[in-house]
Amino acid sequence: MPPADRAAVTGVPPGIATARASLTPMLSQYADLCAAHEDALVLFQVGDFYEAFCEAAETVARVCEVTLTERSDSTGTYPMAGIPIDAAASYLESLLEADYRVALAEQVEDAAATSGLVDRAVTEVLTPGTAVDDELVESGTTTYVGAVACERVDDAADSDDSGSDTHTDDRAAPTLGLAVVDVTTGECLVTDGDPATVTEEVARLAPAELIVGPEFDTEPNAGGARSNATGSTDGGSVYSNPTDSDPSDPSSIGTEPGASPAVAEPLAAAVDDFAPRAGDPDRAIHRHDPAVFGRDAAVERLTPYGGGLERRLETDAALRAAGAVLAYAEYTQGDDGPLEYVSRVRRYEPDARLRLDAAAQRSLELFENRGLGASDTVFETLDETSCALGRRCLERWLRRPLVDCDTIRSRHDAVGELVDRPLVRTAVADALSTAYDLERLVARVSRGRADARDLRSLHATLAVVPDLRTVLAVPPDGDSGPRGGGDAPTGTDDPESPATTGPQTAHLQDLHARLDELADVRDLIAEAIVADPPQEVTDGGVIRDGFDADLDELRATAQAGREWIADLEARERERTGIDSLSVGHTEVHGYYIEVTDANRDRVPDDYRRRQTLKNSERYVTPGLKEREESILGATARADAREYELFVDVREQVAAETERIQALAQALAELDALTALATVAIEADYVRPELRTDPDAGIAIDGGRHPVVERTTAEFVPNDATLSRGSVAVITGPNMSGKSTYMRQVALTVVLAQVGSFVPAQAAQLPVVRGVFTRVGASDDIAGGESTFMREMRELTEILHDAGPDSLVLLDEVGRGTATTDGRAIAQAAVEFIHDELGATTLFATHYHDLTALAEAHERVTTLHFTATREDGNVTFLHRVVPGAASSSYGVEVAELAGVPRSVVERSRELVETSDLDDAGNVGDAGGVTDAGDVGDNGNEPSGSGGAAATEVPAEVAATIRDLDLARTTPMAALNTLHELKQRVDDAE
Ligand code: ADP
Ligand code: MG
């Protein structure tokens, strides 16, 4: 959507603005609310509809596909579009999807109770990251809104007196603070670090929206005297229009004078990583009111959220990010002060987790599958959770695996115990399957938005807890014992006397202890709220009889009145002798006694005529009138009393927010652990043994790919033995299983550190601190963008950040460019990783001659995938064996794929005569052959193809060797490449 479009409809629609002076009070109120929410599309409640006017109406009509009508009043005729409030959710979703923020301006006063203009106020601003209505939030996934603040890089003038040490070294990377809030559950996380770390966290947490501080501002001086970016706003706006910078354009971030390039570049990269996740590059990141990023503003903002945050958050950047994100979350919730459901602002160290950057998450297909089967992800494979709480917890675990060996082992212990105790496992899963989303319920309760049904759902969930406690407390099964190899449980507190009942492992014991039954809250709800309450909490029928004496009395009065009326017909028939006399009720006229015209003369004196019908007359009596009034009065007062009681109950429950959240956390963990145990049983996983000796390598027996094995009829398990710091160069024909193999090794490591068992017969694993994966551009089907550039940038990141504690996967790196360059880069990179970084590496390549690296480097080994060739047909065995591949079977694959016979035969001829140089000029022919593989003897050293092919690479290689990649920017890398290519071209 073109930005101009949005500029026209957020804030005051031009059509309304021009008529400003002559508007009726109602439209004038609309204009005021629009002006106060410059960045949002205001939906204005008029009775049962949300309405928008003029240009805003046109947008609503188009996006929501509703009819554009008009409203006429004494001042003119205005285009108008309305959406029914009853069915608003799907329309709101369309607006959010189309990238609008929506401000709901609701009637905050009973229309019937005022004679003049109904008061309206913006009660909520919906944004992609902060929408909290259940219909708008996919259950079981976490939706964060985030803020990033940068340590101030002040003007020299400012920093003179502050003595800021940020200037002692101009080149030092600044500290960024990152804070995220899940507005549906109140989870608030804060961290900080250098730009790379924070960028990583942004990509990992994948907030639906990210606001950035003034340091990232593209507008000169925007942090001081605010200038106006769009020109369509009048300077009164607090929030900048999100479209006034183009966040997808890296050059637009941090380019103002004073913005540190050290921040600008990584953040631009973060935008690149982050934008595709949010689905829409335009909405991912936007600037925000600089005022809320101020330190003092942050301190003030944070005070209600807990003491000592200034100290606990450690850095100014973290503090300011936290202040800003809460300011934004409060703003979107209608700005009535602190968010009560955010009970804890949690600081965490990004380092305490396995580094698993966005590229790795993507290529390992943890959460999204780049191919067809959207559900074929690692997360879906593991997701045997029973409730939304557990699902979100498991998602968090997979996004942020552990690195602390003891913590990982204690999860393994717990999973092991649940594996060994099938009765407990299934009973826990059954009990949790009836649990509602406690985190979101409690957030609604503390926000004062929960209705009576929500309280009953809360009650139903609390009712599960005693069952769970009982289930966990049963004696262990007689036949339980540690499963498979793996570590012995470290859990039991005292191994001398294992508990005879209840959980055997420390982790489950801890969870058991944390299962707070919250009997007080449960009983309160049970006593106060009827079992099946209505949706509305203002129309009565919510509070149980016996809960409140006043209410009971009012109800009794109303009931007595109704009974009196019920008996009235009989009494009056007897008194008047009119057998056809009847008593009835209408909404408009109330109760009446009806007498047909034929009996009119027998009507008693105390009857007062109320209404004349065709053949009859309706009457009231003073007695009836009196009863009617007492019923109405008692009912109205009962309803009001019920509402009062309901709000009171809700507040009492809200007071227990922290305990409920703690319980939710325990239930979530229990569910996630149970899910891992279920997967372990059903998919036949084994407990991995963690090795802590400093040079522990990876040793996997019969490893499998957790996702591919589900979709492949006969998956062939493979071993993996990688000593620490070794580089395995993997060759083999296309489709032989190289990529699958590398990923299964990485996934085994990741799953183990999540706390899961792993798809293998046995596994001994070190604890790694980072998993990096790079996939050659032509394999990266999802990429689409500046492929080679991206590949190189990602490679650069590894070369900066990987270390001896890392596992690196390089899959066909260098493929995105011409063969000579690509191979040169691949080789240089592998040498660098081997010599300088010492990271354990799996490197799949179609440059067969790179297997020669094994001879020159001690820790480089070769592996290859085999296939059998029979009568010109090829069968892939998907089995990995030591050594370099002897044949690529490329031609056979081409034949299998249906390449015309004559082409296949010509290819065979060329292969046999070795007519091609080693650069394999057939390499790109439909991507079905393996470039660089000639003849049946692939062990032949490279360079059989002539002088140019050998000499030029030598010179090029020298240049590349001299490169200091750790200090090469992506741009410089591209320039160097260009130059290299020039040289290669010239030499030919
Ligand atoms: P390569 O990277 O060598 O081109 P892939 O790893 O992409 O090959 O594997 C190609 C296909 O082969 C996969 O989609 C999968 O269906 C199948 N495959 C891979 N490894 C195995 C295995 N170990 N057992 C069975 N099938 C496998
Ligand atoms: Mg591959």
PDB file of N, CA, C and O in Angstrom, residues 614-668:
ATOM      1  N   LYS A 614     -58.966  -4.030  18.941  1.00  0.00           N
ATOM      2  CA  LYS A 614     -60.128  -4.154  18.069  1.00  0.00           C
ATOM      3  C   LYS A 614     -61.351  -4.706  18.802  1.00  0.00           C
ATOM      4  O   LYS A 614     -62.409  -4.090  18.817  1.00  0.00           O
ATOM      5  N   ASN A 615     -61.173  -5.845  19.468  1.00  0.00           N
ATOM      6  CA  ASN A 615     -62.319  -6.467  20.121  1.00  0.00           C
ATOM      7  C   ASN A 615     -62.212  -6.523  21.621  1.00  0.00           C
ATOM      8  O   ASN A 615     -62.961  -7.206  22.281  1.00  0.00           O
ATOM      9  N   SER A 616     -61.221  -5.839  22.123  1.00  0.00           N
ATOM     10  CA  SER A 616     -61.046  -5.935  23.565  1.00  0.00           C
ATOM     11  C   SER A 616     -60.415  -4.666  24.116  1.00  0.00           C
ATOM     12  O   SER A 616     -59.988  -3.794  23.368  1.00  0.00           O
ATOM     13  N   GLU A 617     -60.334  -4.651  25.423  1.00  0.00           N
ATOM     14  CA  GLU A 617     -59.797  -3.497  26.123  1.00  0.00           C
ATOM     15  C   GLU A 617     -58.759  -4.021  27.120  1.00  0.00           C
ATOM     16  O   GLU A 617     -58.927  -5.094  27.685  1.00  0.00           O
ATOM     17  N   ARG A 618     -57.633  -3.243  27.290  1.00  0.00           N
ATOM     18  CA  ARG A 618     -56.643  -3.658  28.282  1.00  0.00           C
ATOM     19  C   ARG A 618     -56.629  -2.671  29.443  1.00  0.00           C
ATOM     20  O   ARG A 618     -56.713  -1.470  29.234  1.00  0.00           O
ATOM     21  N   TYR A 619     -56.498  -3.241  30.649  1.00  0.00           N
ATOM     22  CA  TYR A 619     -56.578  -2.420  31.852  1.00  0.00           C
ATOM     23  C   TYR A 619     -55.385  -2.671  32.764  1.00  0.00           C
ATOM     24  O   TYR A 619     -54.709  -3.704  32.657  1.00  0.00           O
ATOM     25  N   VAL A 620     -55.196  -1.719  33.659  1.00  0.00           N
ATOM     26  CA  VAL A 620     -54.319  -1.998  34.803  1.00  0.00           C
ATOM     27  C   VAL A 620     -55.090  -1.655  36.066  1.00  0.00           C
ATOM     28  O   VAL A 620     -56.068  -0.914  36.010  1.00  0.00           O
ATOM     29  N   THR A 621     -54.617  -2.203  37.179  1.00  0.00           N
ATOM     30  CA  THR A 621     -55.194  -1.801  38.462  1.00  0.00           C
ATOM     31  C   THR A 621     -54.067  -1.184  39.272  1.00  0.00           C
ATOM     32  O   THR A 621     -52.881  -1.454  38.995  1.00  0.00           O
ATOM     33  N   PRO A 622     -54.383  -0.370  40.255  1.00  0.00           N
ATOM     34  CA  PRO A 622     -53.325   0.216  41.079  1.00  0.00           C
ATOM     35  C   PRO A 622     -52.447  -0.878  41.689  1.00  0.00           C
ATOM     36  O   PRO A 622     -51.226  -0.747  41.751  1.00  0.00           O
ATOM     37  N   GLY A 623     -53.073  -1.971  42.091  1.00  0.00           N
ATOM     38  CA  GLY A 623     -52.288  -3.066  42.682  1.00  0.00           C
ATOM     39  C   GLY A 623     -51.291  -3.642  41.687  1.00  0.00           C
ATOM     40  O   GLY A 623     -50.118  -3.860  41.997  1.00  0.00           O
ATOM     41  N   LEU A 624     -51.777  -3.833  40.466  1.00  0.00           N
ATOM     42  CA  LEU A 624     -50.908  -4.395  39.429  1.00  0.00           C
ATOM     43  C   LEU A 624     -49.759  -3.441  39.117  1.00  0.00           C
ATOM     44  O   LEU A 624     -48.600  -3.836  38.991  1.00  0.00           O
ATOM     45  N   LYS A 625     -50.079  -2.185  38.999  1.00  0.00           N
ATOM     46  CA  LYS A 625     -49.085  -1.156  38.712  1.00  0.00           C
ATOM     47  C   LYS A 625     -47.978  -1.183  39.780  1.00  0.00           C
ATOM     48  O   LYS A 625     -46.780  -1.149  39.477  1.00  0.00           O
ATOM     49  N   GLU A 626     -48.452  -1.258  41.009  1.00  0.00           N
ATOM     50  CA  GLU A 626     -47.512  -1.240  42.126  1.00  0.00           C
ATOM     51  C   GLU A 626     -46.561  -2.445  42.071  1.00  0.00           C
ATOM     52  O   GLU A 626     -45.357  -2.324  42.235  1.00  0.00           O
ATOM     53  N   ARG A 627     -47.168  -3.606  41.797  1.00  0.00           N
ATOM     54  CA  ARG A 627     -46.339  -4.814  41.707  1.00  0.00           C
ATOM     55  C   ARG A 627     -45.329  -4.703  40.563  1.00  0.00           C
ATOM     56  O   ARG A 627     -44.170  -5.053  40.694  1.00  0.00           O
ATOM     57  N   GLU A 628     -45.857  -4.207  39.471  1.00  0.00           N
ATOM     58  CA  GLU A 628     -44.988  -4.093  38.304  1.00  0.00           C
ATOM     59  C   GLU A 628     -43.777  -3.218  38.627  1.00  0.00           C
ATOM     60  O   GLU A 628     -42.634  -3.556  38.326  1.00  0.00           O
ATOM     61  N   GLU A 629     -44.063  -2.100  39.273  1.00  0.00           N
ATOM     62  CA  GLU A 629     -42.951  -1.214  39.604  1.00  0.00           C
ATOM     63  C   GLU A 629     -41.976  -1.859  40.568  1.00  0.00           C
ATOM     64  O   GLU A 629     -40.753  -1.707  40.447  1.00  0.00           O
ATOM     65  N   SER A 630     -42.535  -2.619  41.503  1.00  0.00           N
ATOM     66  CA  SER A 630     -41.607  -3.230  42.459  1.00  0.00           C
ATOM     67  C   SER A 630     -40.751  -4.300  41.772  1.00  0.00           C
ATOM     68  O   SER A 630     -39.577  -4.468  42.075  1.00  0.00           O
ATOM     69  N   ILE A 631     -41.364  -5.022  40.812  1.00  0.00           N
ATOM     70  CA  ILE A 631     -40.566  -6.015  40.073  1.00  0.00           C
ATOM     71  C   ILE A 631     -39.453  -5.315  39.297  1.00  0.00           C
ATOM     72  O   ILE A 631     -38.282  -5.685  39.362  1.00  0.00           O
ATOM     73  N   LEU A 632     -39.852  -4.274  38.546  1.00  0.00           N
ATOM     74  CA  LEU A 632     -38.861  -3.573  37.728  1.00  0.00           C
ATOM     75  C   LEU A 632     -37.754  -2.992  38.581  1.00  0.00           C
ATOM     76  O   LEU A 632     -36.568  -3.125  38.283  1.00  0.00           O
ATOM     77  N   GLY A 633     -38.156  -2.365  39.653  1.00  0.00           N
ATOM     78  CA  GLY A 633     -37.169  -1.735  40.528  1.00  0.00           C
ATOM     79  C   GLY A 633     -36.225  -2.771  41.107  1.00  0.00           C
ATOM     80  O   GLY A 633     -34.999  -2.611  41.084  1.00  0.00           O
ATOM     81  N   ALA A 634     -36.798  -3.861  41.582  1.00  0.00           N
ATOM     82  CA  ALA A 634     -35.968  -4.881  42.210  1.00  0.00           C
ATOM     83  C   ALA A 634     -35.036  -5.510  41.181  1.00  0.00           C
ATOM     84  O   ALA A 634     -33.862  -5.761  41.463  1.00  0.00           O
ATOM     85  N   THR A 635     -35.540  -5.734  39.976  1.00  0.00           N
ATOM     86  CA  THR A 635     -34.707  -6.349  38.948  1.00  0.00           C
ATOM     87  C   THR A 635     -33.545  -5.437  38.575  1.00  0.00           C
ATOM     88  O   THR A 635     -32.396  -5.869  38.478  1.00  0.00           O
ATOM     89  N   ALA A 636     -33.861  -4.166  38.368  1.00  0.00           N
ATOM     90  CA  ALA A 636     -32.795  -3.232  37.990  1.00  0.00           C
ATOM     91  C   ALA A 636     -31.748  -3.146  39.086  1.00  0.00           C
ATOM     92  O   ALA A 636     -30.546  -3.174  38.819  1.00  0.00           O
ATOM     93  N   ARG A 637     -32.240  -3.089  40.333  1.00  0.00           N
ATOM     94  CA  ARG A 637     -31.269  -2.996  41.409  1.00  0.00           C
ATOM     95  C   ARG A 637     -30.488  -4.303  41.558  1.00  0.00           C
ATOM     96  O   ARG A 637     -29.300  -4.297  41.866  1.00  0.00           O
ATOM     97  N   ALA A 638     -31.150  -5.410  41.294  1.00  0.00           N
ATOM     98  CA  ALA A 638     -30.454  -6.702  41.358  1.00  0.00           C
ATOM     99  C   ALA A 638     -29.356  -6.763  40.292  1.00  0.00           C
ATOM    100  O   ALA A 638     -28.235  -7.193  40.570  1.00  0.00           O
ATOM    101  N   ASP A 639     -29.686  -6.317  39.095  1.00  0.00           N
ATOM    102  CA  ASP A 639     -28.682  -6.333  38.027  1.00  0.00           C
ATOM    103  C   ASP A 639     -27.471  -5.483  38.402  1.00  0.00           C
ATOM    104  O   ASP A 639     -26.321  -5.877  38.211  1.00  0.00           O
ATOM    105  N   ALA A 640     -27.786  -4.301  38.929  1.00  0.00           N
ATOM    106  CA  ALA A 640     -26.694  -3.404  39.300  1.00  0.00           C
ATOM    107  C   ALA A 640     -25.854  -4.025  40.409  1.00  0.00           C
ATOM    108  O   ALA A 640     -24.620  -3.989  40.396  1.00  0.00           O
ATOM    109  N   ARG A 641     -26.557  -4.632  41.359  1.00  0.00           N
ATOM    110  CA  ARG A 641     -25.860  -5.272  42.478  1.00  0.00           C
ATOM    111  C   ARG A 641     -24.988  -6.427  41.952  1.00  0.00           C
ATOM    112  O   ARG A 641     -23.849  -6.599  42.379  1.00  0.00           O
ATOM    113  N   GLU A 642     -25.541  -7.171  41.036  1.00  0.00           N
ATOM    114  CA  GLU A 642     -24.773  -8.291  40.475  1.00  0.00           C
ATOM    115  C   GLU A 642     -23.494  -7.795  39.811  1.00  0.00           C
ATOM    116  O   GLU A 642     -22.418  -8.380  39.963  1.00  0.00           O
ATOM    117  N   TYR A 643     -23.627  -6.715  39.081  1.00  0.00           N
ATOM    118  CA  TYR A 643     -22.456  -6.203  38.378  1.00  0.00           C
ATOM    119  C   TYR A 643     -21.392  -5.770  39.388  1.00  0.00           C
ATOM    120  O   TYR A 643     -20.211  -6.066  39.256  1.00  0.00           O
ATOM    121  N   GLU A 644     -21.892  -5.083  40.425  1.00  0.00           N
ATOM    122  CA  GLU A 644     -20.995  -4.639  41.472  1.00  0.00           C
ATOM    123  C   GLU A 644     -20.259  -5.829  42.100  1.00  0.00           C
ATOM    124  O   GLU A 644     -19.041  -5.825  42.271  1.00  0.00           O
ATOM    125  N   LEU A 645     -21.039  -6.883  42.395  1.00  0.00           N
ATOM    126  CA  LEU A 645     -20.441  -8.078  43.005  1.00  0.00           C
ATOM    127  C   LEU A 645     -19.447  -8.722  42.048  1.00  0.00           C
ATOM    128  O   LEU A 645     -18.366  -9.151  42.431  1.00  0.00           O
ATOM    129  N   PHE A 646     -19.841  -8.758  40.779  1.00  0.00           N
ATOM    130  CA  PHE A 646     -18.975  -9.397  39.786  1.00  0.00           C
ATOM    131  C   PHE A 646     -17.636  -8.667  39.714  1.00  0.00           C
ATOM    132  O   PHE A 646     -16.570  -9.279  39.743  1.00  0.00           O
ATOM    133  N   VAL A 647     -17.720  -7.335  39.625  1.00  0.00           N
ATOM    134  CA  VAL A 647     -16.482  -6.552  39.524  1.00  0.00           C
ATOM    135  C   VAL A 647     -15.620  -6.778  40.761  1.00  0.00           C
ATOM    136  O   VAL A 647     -14.403  -6.907  40.673  1.00  0.00           O
ATOM    137  N   ASP A 648     -16.303  -6.886  41.903  1.00  0.00           N
ATOM    138  CA  ASP A 648     -15.569  -7.106  43.137  1.00  0.00           C
ATOM    139  C   ASP A 648     -14.857  -8.461  43.119  1.00  0.00           C
ATOM    140  O   ASP A 648     -13.680  -8.565  43.473  1.00  0.00           O
ATOM    141  N   VAL A 649     -15.568  -9.474  42.666  1.00  0.00           N
ATOM    142  CA  VAL A 649     -14.949 -10.811  42.572  1.00  0.00           C
ATOM    143  C   VAL A 649     -13.763 -10.749  41.619  1.00  0.00           C
ATOM    144  O   VAL A 649     -12.679 -11.265  41.883  1.00  0.00           O
ATOM    145  N   ARG A 650     -13.989 -10.083  40.494  1.00  0.00           N
ATOM    146  CA  ARG A 650     -12.918  -9.999  39.495  1.00  0.00           C
ATOM    147  C   ARG A 650     -11.692  -9.303  40.078  1.00  0.00           C
ATOM    148  O   ARG A 650     -10.560  -9.700  39.840  1.00  0.00           O
ATOM    149  N   GLU A 651     -11.959  -8.280  40.894  1.00  0.00           N
ATOM    150  CA  GLU A 651     -10.820  -7.593  41.497  1.00  0.00           C
ATOM    151  C   GLU A 651     -10.103  -8.467  42.518  1.00  0.00           C
ATOM    152  O   GLU A 651      -8.874  -8.446  42.609  1.00  0.00           O
ATOM    153  N   GLN A 652     -10.876  -9.230  43.239  1.00  0.00           N
ATOM    154  CA  GLN A 652     -10.223 -10.136  44.206  1.00  0.00           C
ATOM    155  C   GLN A 652      -9.359 -11.166  43.479  1.00  0.00           C
ATOM    156  O   GLN A 652      -8.289 -11.521  43.944  1.00  0.00           O
ATOM    157  N   VAL A 653      -9.861 -11.636  42.340  1.00  0.00           N
ATOM    158  CA  VAL A 653      -9.067 -12.594  41.562  1.00  0.00           C
ATOM    159  C   VAL A 653      -7.831 -11.887  41.002  1.00  0.00           C
ATOM    160  O   VAL A 653      -6.719 -12.414  41.041  1.00  0.00           O
ATOM    161  N   ALA A 654      -8.052 -10.655  40.533  1.00  0.00           N
ATOM    162  CA  ALA A 654      -6.934  -9.904  39.957  1.00  0.00           C
ATOM    163  C   ALA A 654      -5.814  -9.703  40.978  1.00  0.00           C
ATOM    164  O   ALA A 654      -4.638  -9.681  40.632  1.00  0.00           O
ATOM    165  N   ALA A 655      -6.208  -9.603  42.239  1.00  0.00           N
ATOM    166  CA  ALA A 655      -5.193  -9.406  43.281  1.00  0.00           C
ATOM    167  C   ALA A 655      -4.253 -10.602  43.376  1.00  0.00           C
ATOM    168  O   ALA A 655      -3.155 -10.506  43.910  1.00  0.00           O
ATOM    169  N   GLU A 656      -4.685 -11.730  42.844  1.00  0.00           N
ATOM    170  CA  GLU A 656      -3.849 -12.944  42.897  1.00  0.00           C
ATOM    171  C   GLU A 656      -3.108 -13.183  41.583  1.00  0.00           C
ATOM    172  O   GLU A 656      -2.631 -14.291  41.314  1.00  0.00           O
ATOM    173  N   THR A 657      -3.049 -12.155  40.765  1.00  0.00           N
ATOM    174  CA  THR A 657      -2.428 -12.298  39.444  1.00  0.00           C
ATOM    175  C   THR A 657      -1.088 -13.022  39.475  1.00  0.00           C
ATOM    176  O   THR A 657      -0.858 -13.945  38.697  1.00  0.00           O
ATOM    177  N   GLU A 658      -0.240 -12.620  40.419  1.00  0.00           N
ATOM    178  CA  GLU A 658       1.097 -13.215  40.405  1.00  0.00           C
ATOM    179  C   GLU A 658       1.075 -14.702  40.677  1.00  0.00           C
ATOM    180  O   GLU A 658       1.790 -15.467  40.042  1.00  0.00           O
ATOM    181  N   ARG A 659       0.224 -15.105  41.627  1.00  0.00           N
ATOM    182  CA  ARG A 659       0.150 -16.545  41.928  1.00  0.00           C
ATOM    183  C   ARG A 659      -0.397 -17.302  40.725  1.00  0.00           C
ATOM    184  O   ARG A 659       0.055 -18.410  40.410  1.00  0.00           O
ATOM    185  N   ILE A 660      -1.380 -16.712  40.080  1.00  0.00           N
ATOM    186  CA  ILE A 660      -1.963 -17.412  38.928  1.00  0.00           C
ATOM    187  C   ILE A 660      -0.943 -17.519  37.801  1.00  0.00           C
ATOM    188  O   ILE A 660      -0.809 -18.551  37.143  1.00  0.00           O
ATOM    189  N   GLN A 661      -0.189 -16.439  37.624  1.00  0.00           N
ATOM    190  CA  GLN A 661       0.843 -16.500  36.582  1.00  0.00           C
ATOM    191  C   GLN A 661       1.898 -17.550  36.907  1.00  0.00           C
ATOM    192  O   GLN A 661       2.380 -18.253  36.024  1.00  0.00           O
ATOM    193  N   ALA A 662       2.243 -17.649  38.177  1.00  0.00           N
ATOM    194  CA  ALA A 662       3.240 -18.651  38.568  1.00  0.00           C
ATOM    195  C   ALA A 662       2.701 -20.057  38.306  1.00  0.00           C
ATOM    196  O   ALA A 662       3.421 -20.938  37.819  1.00  0.00           O
ATOM    197  N   LEU A 663       1.425 -20.242  38.603  1.00  0.00           N
ATOM    198  CA  LEU A 663       0.822 -21.539  38.324  1.00  0.00           C
ATOM    199  C   LEU A 663       0.831 -21.812  36.819  1.00  0.00           C
ATOM    200  O   LEU A 663       1.167 -22.913  36.365  1.00  0.00           O
ATOM    201  N   ALA A 664       0.466 -20.784  36.060  1.00  0.00           N
ATOM    202  CA  ALA A 664       0.438 -20.937  34.601  1.00  0.00           C
ATOM    203  C   ALA A 664       1.803 -21.387  34.092  1.00  0.00           C
ATOM    204  O   ALA A 664       1.917 -22.269  33.241  1.00  0.00           O
ATOM    205  N   GLN A 665       2.837 -20.782  34.652  1.00  0.00           N
ATOM    206  CA  GLN A 665       4.191 -21.134  34.252  1.00  0.00           C
ATOM    207  C   GLN A 665       4.490 -22.597  34.558  1.00  0.00           C
ATOM    208  O   GLN A 665       5.039 -23.331  33.734  1.00  0.00           O
ATOM    209  N   ALA A 666       4.089 -23.045  35.737  1.00  0.00           N
ATOM    210  CA  ALA A 666       4.332 -24.441  36.116  1.00  0.00           C
ATOM    211  C   ALA A 666       3.545 -25.386  35.205  1.00  0.00           C
ATOM    212  O   ALA A 666       4.078 -26.407  34.747  1.00  0.00           O
ATOM    213  N   LEU A 667       2.301 -25.057  34.944  1.00  0.00           N
ATOM    214  CA  LEU A 667       1.500 -25.912  34.053  1.00  0.00           C
ATOM    215  C   LEU A 667       2.126 -25.966  32.665  1.00  0.00           C
ATOM    216  O   LEU A 667       2.177 -27.015  32.029  1.00  0.00           O
ATOM    217  N   ALA A 668       2.604 -24.803  32.207  1.00  0.00           N
ATOM    218  CA  ALA A 668       3.203 -24.730  30.879  1.00  0.00           C
ATOM    219  C   ALA A 668       4.413 -25.648  30.783  1.00  0.00           C
ATOM    220  O   ALA A 668       4.566 -26.423  29.838  1.00  0.00           O
TER     221      ALA A 668
END
